[in-house]
Amino acid sequence: MDGVFDDEVEQTVTIDEYLKNVEAEELNADLVLGGDEGNECTYNMGYMKRQAIFSCLSCTPDGNAGVCTACSLSCHDGHEIVELWTKRNFRCDCGNSKFGENFCKIFAKKDVENAENSYNHNFKGLYCSCDRPYPDPDVEAQEEMIQCIMCEDWFHDEHLGLESSNEIPRDEEGEPFYEDFICKTCSAVCSFLTLYPKAIWASGGEDVATNSNAKDKDVLEDIPTACGFGKLENDICAKNSSQKDNATAGKASAVGESSGKNSGSNSPNQCTKDINLHTTCVLGVDVEVTSPVSEGKPLFLSKNWRDVLCRCEKCLDMYNQKQISYLLDKEDTIVEYEKMAKQKREEKLQQQEGAELSFFNKLGHIEKVEILNGIADFKDEFRSFVESFDKSKTITSSDVHQIFENLAKKRRRM
């Protein structure tokens, strides 16, 4: 409170504004941390689908290790920490061989290394193809960056490989008009995406303005889904063998049948309850043979584009070989991660309210009366202060302290 009501700051803040700011900051923290309160090391949870990760440059200046939220707070307090937002398929490194003699204070028994972890220059506090830190000390106005869903690096608009930043799909208010972004380097790995209908690509410029009314609609409604043709509703594919849909699918022919198999933690969400449903390839071609050569340009993908990706046996094998099967997993997305975080936050608030009510109900009659009288005394004292205070002046920290001193004096006289 002292920082908010500091005389030297000369900043006016209403109580309502202050409470809203606190709530917004707590929500942002929960979204980044995925609802993780940082009480336990996540090592025992294995390679987590997605979690908040931090790099400690004090312990690992080479940027070859990452730690979970709890370890960043308990084991690396006061160190030079880099916040990496989230990383997929990562296991906490804290205290393993990369940290020398420094052990994890929360859970010390860990493997020498986590072989499946991936690291990039982000772990050194550097981002984009320009290899600059964020925030950049040499830049006055910090520019927002875009994250690639594959390498998970962050890029400045001017380093995306576009002729102009106007090519980035945005709506009339400048907000992103795309769901996911793939950088120009990673686009070479998934050039097969260019074989899909144009509806999976986010539009920009004039197209955005023209189609603004469809922003909240499923732009992939009429293109082939992962299990055949037709629109995707309630995660169940409705087959439609009409000539119109066949034409939209590029006159797909059968090249394989779905194996219905799972590919570990990155297994795709099946769009039918029958996992043994035999399907044809959505593309109708051998993607390994016909995938066009990448032009080295970034890709901007529209809403629900993952639902359209083919899940036939050949395509599943291709995803596994390229190690990109996570593209089939909706839970891999930041949207799902933040949705989970919001659910955890709501549950936590409900538990807190329930705990407070339970605590109050367990008190005896005298204790309950004391609490209620204390609340009433505070309201009266605060009301008296507001009524007598000069509205042309700013409430300072000393004013707030005076309120509580007056309350203490009253309590002592009772």
Coordinates of C-alpha atoms in Angstrom, one line a residue, residues 174-348:
G174 CA -4.9 -3.8 -35.1
E175 CA -5.7 -7.0 -33.2
P176 CA -4.3 -10.4 -34.5
F177 CA -6.7 -12.0 -37.0
Y178 CA -4.9 -15.3 -36.8
E179 CA -4.9 -18.1 -34.2
D180 CA -1.4 -19.4 -34.7
F181 CA 1.9 -18.3 -36.3
I182 CA 4.7 -20.5 -37.8
C183 CA 8.0 -18.7 -38.5
K184 CA 9.8 -18.8 -41.9
T185 CA 12.3 -21.4 -40.6
C186 CA 9.8 -23.8 -39.2
S187 CA 7.5 -23.4 -42.2
A188 CA 10.0 -25.6 -44.2
V189 CA 9.1 -28.5 -41.8
C190 CA 5.4 -28.2 -42.5
S191 CA 5.2 -27.2 -46.1
F192 CA 2.5 -29.8 -46.5
L193 CA 0.1 -27.3 -45.0
T194 CA 0.0 -25.5 -48.3
L195 CA -1.8 -28.5 -49.8
Y196 CA -4.8 -27.8 -47.6
P197 CA -7.7 -25.4 -48.7
K198 CA -7.1 -21.7 -48.4
A199 CA -9.6 -21.4 -45.6
I200 CA -7.0 -22.6 -43.1
W201 CA -5.0 -19.4 -43.8
A202 CA -5.7 -16.2 -41.9
S203 CA -6.6 -13.3 -44.2
G204 CA -5.2 -9.8 -44.0
G205 CA -5.6 -6.4 -45.4
E206 CA -8.8 -5.8 -47.3
D207 CA -9.9 -9.5 -46.8
V208 CA -10.1 -8.8 -43.1
A209 CA -12.3 -5.8 -43.5
T210 CA -14.5 -7.7 -45.9
N211 CA -14.9 -10.7 -43.7
S212 CA -15.0 -8.9 -40.4
N213 CA -18.5 -10.2 -39.7
A214 CA -17.3 -13.8 -39.8
K215 CA -14.6 -13.2 -37.2
D216 CA -16.3 -15.2 -34.5
K217 CA -17.5 -17.9 -36.8
D218 CA -15.8 -21.2 -37.6
V219 CA -14.0 -20.3 -40.8
L220 CA -13.3 -24.0 -41.4
E221 CA -17.0 -24.9 -41.4
D222 CA -17.3 -26.1 -45.0
I223 CA -13.9 -27.6 -45.6
P224 CA -13.0 -31.3 -45.1
T225 CA -12.4 -32.3 -41.5
A226 CA -9.9 -34.8 -40.2
C227 CA -12.2 -37.8 -40.5
G228 CA -13.6 -37.2 -43.9
F229 CA -15.9 -34.4 -45.3
G230 CA -18.4 -32.0 -43.9
K231 CA -18.5 -29.6 -41.0
L232 CA -17.1 -30.4 -37.5
E233 CA -19.8 -30.2 -34.8
N234 CA -19.4 -31.2 -31.2
D235 CA -16.2 -33.1 -32.1
I236 CA -18.1 -35.6 -34.3
C237 CA -17.4 -35.7 -38.0
A238 CA -20.5 -35.7 -40.2
K239 CA -19.8 -37.5 -43.4
N240 CA -21.1 -35.8 -46.5
S241 CA -20.2 -37.3 -49.8
S242 CA -21.9 -34.6 -52.0
Q243 CA -20.1 -33.6 -55.1
K244 CA -19.6 -30.1 -53.7
D245 CA -17.7 -31.3 -50.6
N246 CA -15.7 -33.7 -52.7
A247 CA -14.6 -30.9 -55.0
T248 CA -13.7 -28.8 -51.9
A249 CA -11.5 -31.7 -50.7
G250 CA -9.6 -31.7 -54.0
K251 CA -11.3 -34.9 -55.2
A252 CA -9.6 -36.9 -52.5
S253 CA -8.9 -40.5 -53.3
A254 CA -8.3 -43.3 -50.8
V255 CA -4.6 -43.8 -50.0
G256 CA -4.8 -45.3 -46.5
E257 CA -6.9 -46.1 -43.6
S258 CA -6.9 -44.7 -40.1
S259 CA -5.1 -46.8 -37.6
G260 CA -6.9 -45.1 -34.7
K261 CA -3.7 -45.3 -32.7
N262 CA -2.5 -42.9 -30.0
S263 CA 0.9 -41.2 -30.3
G264 CA 1.7 -40.7 -26.6
S265 CA 1.2 -37.3 -24.9
N266 CA 0.7 -35.6 -28.3
S267 CA -2.0 -37.9 -29.5
P268 CA -4.6 -36.2 -31.6
N269 CA -8.2 -35.7 -30.4
Q270 CA -10.3 -38.2 -32.3
C271 CA -13.2 -36.5 -34.1
T272 CA -15.3 -39.7 -33.7
K273 CA -16.2 -41.9 -30.9
D274 CA -15.2 -44.9 -32.9
I275 CA -11.4 -44.8 -33.0
N276 CA -11.4 -47.7 -35.5
L277 CA -13.3 -45.8 -38.1
H278 CA -11.7 -46.4 -41.5
T279 CA -11.0 -43.1 -43.3
T280 CA -9.4 -41.8 -46.4
C281 CA -6.6 -39.2 -46.5
V282 CA -8.1 -35.7 -46.5
L283 CA -5.4 -34.6 -49.0
G284 CA -5.7 -37.6 -51.3
V285 CA -1.9 -37.5 -52.0
D286 CA 1.3 -38.7 -50.7
V287 CA 2.5 -35.7 -48.7
E288 CA 6.1 -36.9 -48.6
V289 CA 6.2 -36.9 -52.4
T290 CA 4.0 -34.0 -53.3
S291 CA 4.7 -31.4 -50.5
P292 CA 5.9 -28.3 -52.2
V293 CA 9.3 -26.8 -51.5
S294 CA 9.0 -24.1 -48.8
E295 CA 9.4 -20.5 -49.9
G296 CA 10.8 -19.6 -46.5
K297 CA 7.8 -17.5 -45.6
P298 CA 6.0 -17.4 -42.3
L299 CA 2.5 -18.9 -42.0
F300 CA -0.5 -17.4 -40.3
L301 CA -3.3 -19.9 -39.6
S302 CA -6.9 -19.3 -38.9
K303 CA -9.3 -20.4 -36.2
N304 CA -9.7 -24.1 -35.7
W305 CA -7.2 -25.0 -38.4
R306 CA -5.9 -28.0 -36.4
D307 CA -9.3 -29.7 -36.7
V308 CA -8.7 -30.0 -40.5
L309 CA -5.4 -31.8 -40.3
C310 CA -5.6 -35.3 -41.7
R311 CA -5.3 -38.2 -39.3
C312 CA -5.0 -41.1 -41.7
E313 CA -2.2 -43.7 -41.1
K314 CA 0.3 -42.2 -43.5
C315 CA -0.2 -38.6 -42.2
L316 CA 0.1 -39.8 -38.6
D317 CA 3.4 -41.5 -39.5
M318 CA 4.6 -38.3 -41.2
Y319 CA 3.8 -36.2 -38.1
N320 CA 5.7 -38.6 -35.9
Q321 CA 8.7 -38.7 -38.2
K322 CA 8.8 -34.9 -38.3
Q323 CA 8.2 -34.8 -34.5
I324 CA 5.3 -32.4 -34.9
S325 CA 2.4 -34.6 -33.7
Y326 CA 1.6 -31.9 -31.1
L327 CA 0.0 -30.0 -34.0
L328 CA -2.9 -32.4 -33.7
D329 CA -3.4 -31.8 -30.0
K330 CA -5.7 -28.9 -29.0
E331 CA -4.4 -29.0 -25.5
D332 CA -1.0 -28.0 -26.8
T333 CA -2.3 -24.5 -27.7
I334 CA -1.9 -21.4 -25.5
V335 CA -5.6 -20.8 -25.7
E336 CA -6.3 -24.2 -24.0
Y337 CA -3.4 -23.5 -21.5
E338 CA -5.0 -20.2 -20.5
K339 CA -8.5 -21.7 -20.3
M340 CA -7.1 -24.3 -17.9
A341 CA -5.5 -21.5 -15.9
K342 CA -8.8 -19.6 -15.6
Q343 CA -10.6 -22.7 -14.4
K344 CA -8.0 -23.3 -11.8
R345 CA -8.2 -19.7 -10.7
E346 CA -12.0 -19.9 -10.4
E347 CA -11.7 -23.1 -8.4
K348 CA -9.1 -21.5 -6.1

